[in-house]
Amino acid sequence: GDHIRLQFQLTLYGNGEHLMLVRDVTRVHQLEQMRKDFVANVSHELRTPLTVLTGYLETLLDNVDEVQPRWRRALQQMQQQGTRMQNLLTDLLLLARLEATDYPADNRPVAVAPLLQSIRSDAIALSAERGHRIELQADPALLLKGSEAELRSAFSNLVFNAVKYSPEGGDIRIRCWRDAEGAHLAVQDSGPGIEAKHIPRLTERFYRVDASRAANTGGTGLGLAIVKHVLLRHRARLEISSTPGKGSSFVCHFPPAQIATR
Ligand code: ADP
């Protein structure tokens, strides 16, 4: 809007003097808003032509017998890349919407256990031939205040990452519980793990530990950025810990104020 944004910084010195810095960040804020709007608009505009393209590709592949064999492989590649681009645009748009406001549109009680059960089923379908064991332990009474759609995308990004980055037959554990400090949700895997130096940067958009490995998993590079923003909007924080060669653990911590009572 038309607000002026000021940033204050107060420094206290040992001798009792102090220094106050006031900075006008109105323009910076406006530019940041323009960037977010631009990303949202571009993602939205690119979706329509892409839908038309992939629609025609699908028709061609439905009638693959009429297509010259030497073109089949090319068509399949085009369809794969089209799907990848669609996923990317969906994630970009979601991220732009998450950034647009400080708090979720919804603030209703969300039952966590059934949500995790449904994410677990999707993850099992996703890991179909790779036979992961996905164990779920969820406090059946736990309700969080917030947006079910947003929490679903955050939690499923964590669970799908665990599946994507774990080798065949890997063990994945999903747990949620509450205690005096609030509510907690943990996703643990027995995958390759992540070196400590990468951990602080994982939630940056498009940050990847291993570009070649990430390319094969079909991710968009935006998953953990989405997780971070959804959690910020729910006053929660993400704790990542990992042991290379052993596995990783992603834990979401919600303060007691985010726990709902029916
Ligand atoms: P991507 O679409 O590449 O999965 P994310 O933002 O979800 O993007 O994750 C960022 C990077 O963090 C991934 O490319 C991968 O290198 C690393 N990563 C995320 N989850 C895991 C995990 N469970 N085990 C190992 N590495 C992971």
Short mmCIF file of C-alpha atoms and ligand atoms in Angstrom, two decimals:
data_model
loop_
_atom_site.label_atom_id
_atom_site.label_comp_id
_atom_site.label_asym_id
_atom_site.label_seq_id
_atom_site.Cartn_x
_atom_site.Cartn_y
_atom_site.Cartn_z
CA GLY A 1 0.00 0.00 0.00
CA ASP A 2 0.99 3.60 0.53
CA HIS A 3 2.71 3.00 3.84
CA ILE A 4 6.17 4.25 4.53
CA ARG A 5 8.42 1.57 5.94
CA LEU A 6 11.16 2.49 8.36
CA GLN A 7 13.81 0.22 9.80
CA PHE A 8 15.24 1.05 13.24
CA GLN A 9 18.55 -0.10 14.58
CA LEU A 10 19.65 0.80 18.10
CA THR A 11 23.23 0.29 19.27
CA LEU A 12 24.13 0.74 22.96
CA TYR A 13 27.73 1.47 23.87
CA GLY A 14 29.49 0.61 27.14
CA ASN A 15 30.01 4.28 28.03
CA GLY A 16 26.26 4.86 28.10
CA GLU A 17 26.05 6.50 24.68
CA HIS A 18 23.75 5.09 22.11
CA LEU A 19 23.25 5.34 18.41
CA MET A 20 19.94 5.04 16.60
CA LEU A 21 19.89 4.40 12.85
CA VAL A 22 16.63 4.98 10.99
CA ARG A 23 16.47 3.77 7.43
CA ASP A 24 13.70 4.40 4.91
CA VAL A 25 13.11 1.00 3.25
CA THR A 26 9.87 1.96 1.48
CA ARG A 27 11.40 1.72 -1.98
CA VAL A 28 13.13 -1.58 -1.25
CA HIS A 29 9.85 -2.98 -0.06
CA GLN A 30 8.01 -1.74 -3.18
CA LEU A 31 10.59 -3.31 -5.48
CA GLU A 32 10.33 -6.59 -3.59
CA GLN A 33 6.54 -6.49 -3.99
CA MET A 34 6.92 -5.85 -7.74
CA ARG A 35 9.23 -8.84 -8.04
CA LYS A 36 6.73 -11.10 -6.29
CA ASP A 37 3.82 -9.85 -8.43
CA PHE A 38 5.90 -10.32 -11.56
CA VAL A 39 6.77 -13.92 -10.72
CA ALA A 40 3.13 -14.69 -9.94
CA ASN A 41 1.91 -13.10 -13.20
CA VAL A 42 4.53 -14.77 -15.39
CA SER A 43 3.87 -18.21 -13.89
CA HIS A 44 0.17 -17.75 -14.40
CA GLU A 45 0.52 -16.54 -18.01
CA LEU A 46 2.88 -19.37 -18.97
CA ARG A 47 0.49 -22.00 -17.75
CA THR A 48 -2.14 -21.57 -20.45
CA PRO A 49 0.10 -22.06 -23.51
CA LEU A 50 1.82 -24.95 -21.76
CA THR A 51 -1.53 -26.65 -21.11
CA VAL A 52 -2.34 -26.40 -24.83
CA LEU A 53 1.05 -27.83 -25.82
CA THR A 54 0.91 -30.77 -23.42
CA GLY A 55 -2.72 -31.38 -24.39
CA TYR A 56 -1.73 -31.87 -28.05
CA LEU A 57 1.20 -34.05 -27.03
CA GLU A 58 -1.13 -36.24 -25.05
CA THR A 59 -3.44 -36.63 -28.04
CA LEU A 60 -0.47 -37.60 -30.22
CA LEU A 61 0.73 -40.13 -27.67
CA ASP A 62 -2.79 -41.56 -27.31
CA ASN A 63 -2.57 -42.35 -31.03
CA VAL A 64 1.02 -43.45 -30.93
CA ASP A 65 0.44 -46.20 -33.53
CA GLU A 66 -0.09 -43.54 -36.17
CA VAL A 67 3.17 -41.82 -35.26
CA GLN A 68 6.37 -42.77 -37.07
CA PRO A 69 8.45 -44.85 -34.64
CA ARG A 70 11.43 -42.51 -34.86
CA TRP A 71 9.32 -39.67 -33.47
CA ARG A 72 7.87 -41.57 -30.52
CA ARG A 73 10.85 -41.15 -28.25
CA ALA A 74 10.97 -37.42 -29.01
CA LEU A 75 7.28 -37.03 -28.20
CA GLN A 76 7.71 -38.85 -24.90
CA GLN A 77 10.64 -36.60 -24.00
CA MET A 78 8.59 -33.53 -24.87
CA GLN A 79 5.75 -34.71 -22.68
CA GLN A 80 8.11 -35.41 -19.78
CA GLN A 81 9.66 -31.96 -19.99
CA GLY A 82 6.23 -30.41 -20.35
CA THR A 83 5.11 -32.07 -17.12
CA ARG A 84 8.27 -30.87 -15.43
CA MET A 85 7.58 -27.32 -16.53
CA GLN A 86 3.99 -27.57 -15.31
CA ASN A 87 5.19 -28.69 -11.88
CA LEU A 88 7.67 -25.85 -11.80
CA LEU A 89 5.00 -23.28 -12.64
CA THR A 90 2.63 -24.74 -10.04
CA ASP A 91 5.34 -24.45 -7.37
CA LEU A 92 6.40 -20.95 -8.46
CA LEU A 93 2.81 -19.77 -8.30
CA LEU A 94 2.27 -21.39 -4.91
CA LEU A 95 5.44 -19.80 -3.55
CA ALA A 96 4.47 -16.37 -4.90
CA ARG A 97 1.06 -16.68 -3.23
CA LEU A 98 2.63 -17.77 0.05
CA GLU A 99 4.91 -14.74 -0.02
CA ALA A 100 2.13 -12.31 -0.82
CA THR A 101 0.62 -12.27 2.68
CA ASP A 102 1.97 -12.83 6.15
CA TYR A 103 -0.63 -15.26 7.45
CA PRO A 104 -2.65 -18.09 5.91
CA ALA A 105 -6.05 -17.25 4.51
CA ASP A 106 -7.52 -20.07 6.60
CA ASN A 107 -7.10 -20.40 10.29
CA ARG A 108 -9.15 -23.48 11.03
CA PRO A 109 -8.36 -26.54 13.11
CA VAL A 110 -6.53 -29.06 10.94
CA ALA A 111 -6.47 -32.69 12.09
CA VAL A 112 -2.87 -33.73 11.57
CA ALA A 113 -3.14 -37.55 11.80
CA PRO A 114 -5.59 -38.05 8.88
CA LEU A 115 -3.64 -35.51 6.83
CA LEU A 116 -0.44 -37.51 7.37
CA GLN A 117 -2.22 -40.76 6.60
CA SER A 118 -3.31 -39.42 3.24
CA ILE A 119 0.17 -38.08 2.48
CA ARG A 120 1.59 -41.48 3.43
CA SER A 121 -0.72 -43.23 0.91
CA ASP A 122 0.36 -40.81 -1.83
CA ALA A 123 4.01 -41.43 -0.92
CA ILE A 124 3.52 -45.19 -1.12
CA ALA A 125 2.02 -44.78 -4.59
CA LEU A 126 4.96 -42.58 -5.54
CA SER A 127 7.55 -45.06 -4.30
CA ALA A 128 5.63 -47.92 -5.95
CA GLU A 129 8.43 -50.04 -7.36
CA ARG A 130 11.10 -48.94 -4.99
CA GLY A 131 9.61 -50.55 -1.91
CA HIS A 132 10.18 -48.03 0.84
CA ARG A 133 8.84 -48.78 4.31
CA ILE A 134 6.94 -45.76 5.49
CA GLU A 135 6.02 -45.87 9.16
CA LEU A 136 3.58 -43.37 10.66
CA GLN A 137 3.08 -42.57 14.34
CA ALA A 138 0.68 -39.70 14.82
CA ASP A 139 -1.06 -38.31 17.88
CA PRO A 140 -4.68 -38.87 16.80
CA ALA A 141 -5.94 -35.90 18.84
CA LEU A 142 -3.53 -33.30 17.49
CA LEU A 143 -5.11 -30.29 15.78
CA LEU A 144 -3.12 -27.38 14.37
CA LYS A 145 -4.49 -23.93 13.60
CA GLY A 146 -3.96 -22.98 10.00
CA SER A 147 -4.56 -23.87 6.40
CA GLU A 148 -4.95 -27.55 5.57
CA ALA A 149 -3.93 -26.99 1.94
CA GLU A 150 -0.73 -25.22 2.94
CA LEU A 151 0.18 -27.72 5.64
CA ARG A 152 -0.47 -30.53 3.16
CA SER A 153 1.95 -29.07 0.64
CA ALA A 154 4.61 -28.51 3.32
CA PHE A 155 4.35 -31.98 4.87
CA SER A 156 4.08 -33.75 1.53
CA ASN A 157 7.19 -31.99 0.25
CA LEU A 158 9.11 -33.36 3.25
CA VAL A 159 7.71 -36.88 2.88
CA PHE A 160 8.15 -36.98 -0.92
CA ASN A 161 11.74 -35.74 -0.56
CA ALA A 162 12.43 -38.57 1.87
CA VAL A 163 11.11 -41.01 -0.77
CA LYS A 164 12.88 -39.31 -3.69
CA TYR A 165 16.29 -39.18 -2.06
CA SER A 166 16.24 -42.57 -0.32
CA PRO A 167 17.55 -45.65 -2.10
CA GLU A 168 15.35 -48.66 -2.78
CA GLY A 169 13.90 -50.25 0.32
CA GLY A 170 14.73 -47.27 2.52
CA ASP A 171 13.06 -46.70 5.88
CA ILE A 172 11.04 -43.55 6.38
CA ARG A 173 9.47 -42.53 9.68
CA ILE A 174 6.81 -39.87 10.06
CA ARG A 175 5.92 -38.85 13.60
CA CYS A 176 3.88 -36.11 15.20
CA TRP A 177 3.44 -35.41 18.88
CA ARG A 178 2.89 -32.60 21.33
CA ASP A 179 4.60 -31.60 24.56
CA ALA A 180 5.04 -28.50 26.72
CA GLU A 181 6.97 -26.75 23.94
CA GLY A 182 4.25 -27.19 21.34
CA ALA A 183 3.53 -29.60 18.49
CA HIS A 184 6.19 -31.31 16.44
CA LEU A 185 6.26 -33.19 13.17
CA ALA A 186 9.30 -35.18 12.11
CA VAL A 187 10.17 -36.87 8.83
CA GLN A 188 13.20 -39.11 9.07
CA ASP A 189 14.84 -41.08 6.29
CA SER A 190 17.71 -43.51 5.86
CA GLY A 191 18.87 -41.87 2.65
CA PRO A 192 22.24 -40.45 1.60
CA GLY A 193 22.18 -37.61 4.11
CA ILE A 194 23.34 -34.03 3.55
CA GLU A 195 26.72 -32.51 4.39
CA ALA A 196 26.56 -29.89 7.17
CA LYS A 197 27.77 -27.05 4.95
CA HIS A 198 24.68 -27.35 2.71
CA ILE A 199 22.09 -27.42 5.47
CA PRO A 200 21.73 -23.64 6.07
CA ARG A 201 21.07 -23.08 2.35
CA LEU A 202 18.60 -25.90 1.63
CA THR A 203 15.48 -23.73 1.91
CA GLU A 204 16.75 -21.24 -0.70
CA ARG A 205 14.86 -21.47 -3.97
CA PHE A 206 16.57 -23.70 -6.54
CA TYR A 207 19.36 -24.64 -4.14
CA ARG A 208 20.45 -28.22 -4.78
CA VAL A 209 23.11 -30.29 -3.10
CA ASP A 210 23.76 -32.36 -6.17
CA ALA A 211 22.40 -30.98 -9.42
CA SER A 212 22.75 -34.24 -11.33
CA ARG A 213 20.96 -36.27 -8.68
CA ALA A 214 18.20 -33.67 -8.36
CA ALA A 215 17.60 -33.63 -12.13
CA ASN A 216 16.71 -37.32 -12.10
CA THR A 217 14.27 -37.00 -9.23
CA GLY A 218 12.05 -34.58 -11.13
CA GLY A 219 11.92 -32.04 -8.31
CA THR A 220 11.47 -28.33 -8.93
CA GLY A 221 14.08 -27.09 -6.46
CA LEU A 222 11.33 -25.14 -4.71
CA GLY A 223 10.06 -27.77 -2.28
CA LEU A 224 11.94 -26.71 0.83
CA ALA A 225 11.39 -23.01 0.06
CA ILE A 226 7.67 -23.78 0.09
CA VAL A 227 8.05 -25.67 3.38
CA LYS A 228 9.87 -22.72 4.92
CA HIS A 229 7.21 -20.21 3.88
CA VAL A 230 4.28 -22.36 4.99
CA LEU A 231 5.95 -22.83 8.38
CA LEU A 232 6.69 -19.10 8.74
CA ARG A 233 3.01 -18.41 8.14
CA HIS A 234 2.13 -20.90 10.88
CA ARG A 235 4.70 -19.43 13.31
CA ALA A 236 6.63 -22.67 13.10
CA ARG A 237 10.26 -23.37 12.34
CA LEU A 238 12.11 -26.11 10.50
CA GLU A 239 15.01 -27.99 12.06
CA ILE A 240 17.19 -29.99 9.68
CA SER A 241 19.77 -32.47 10.86
CA SER A 242 21.62 -35.09 8.92
CA THR A 243 24.45 -37.56 9.00
CA PRO A 244 26.01 -38.19 5.58
CA GLY A 245 25.67 -41.86 4.72
CA LYS A 246 23.06 -42.46 7.41
CA GLY A 247 20.05 -40.27 6.70
CA SER A 248 18.33 -36.99 7.34
CA SER A 249 15.66 -35.65 9.62
CA PHE A 250 13.37 -32.68 9.05
CA VAL A 251 11.42 -31.54 12.09
CA CYS A 252 8.71 -28.84 12.14
CA HIS A 253 8.21 -27.16 15.52
CA PHE A 254 4.89 -25.38 16.15
CA PRO A 255 4.52 -23.17 19.24
CA PRO A 256 1.71 -24.06 21.71
CA ALA A 257 -0.36 -21.12 20.39
CA GLN A 258 -0.71 -22.94 17.03
CA ILE A 259 -2.38 -25.97 18.63
CA ALA A 260 -6.16 -25.84 18.22
CA THR A 261 -8.81 -27.19 20.51
CA ARG A 262 -12.13 -28.09 18.94
P1 ADP B 1 14.12 -30.59 -5.04
O1 ADP B 1 13.00 -30.32 -5.96
O2 ADP B 1 15.45 -30.53 -5.72
O3 ADP B 1 13.91 -31.82 -4.21
P2 ADP B 1 13.90 -29.19 -2.50
O4 ADP B 1 13.82 -27.71 -2.20
O5 ADP B 1 12.76 -30.02 -2.04
O6 ADP B 1 14.13 -29.31 -4.06
O7 ADP B 1 15.24 -29.76 -1.86
C1 ADP B 1 16.46 -29.05 -2.06
C2 ADP B 1 17.64 -29.99 -2.07
O8 ADP B 1 17.83 -30.54 -0.76
C3 ADP B 1 17.45 -31.22 -2.95
O9 ADP B 1 17.83 -30.96 -4.29
C4 ADP B 1 18.37 -32.24 -2.30
O10 ADP B 1 19.70 -32.04 -2.74
C5 ADP B 1 18.31 -31.87 -0.83
N1 ADP B 1 17.38 -32.74 -0.06
C6 ADP B 1 16.09 -32.45 0.29
N2 ADP B 1 15.53 -33.43 1.02
C7 ADP B 1 16.49 -34.38 1.14
C8 ADP B 1 16.54 -35.66 1.80
N3 ADP B 1 15.49 -36.16 2.47
N4 ADP B 1 17.71 -36.36 1.73
C9 ADP B 1 18.79 -35.86 1.06
N5 ADP B 1 18.79 -34.67 0.42
C10 ADP B 1 17.67 -33.93 0.46
#
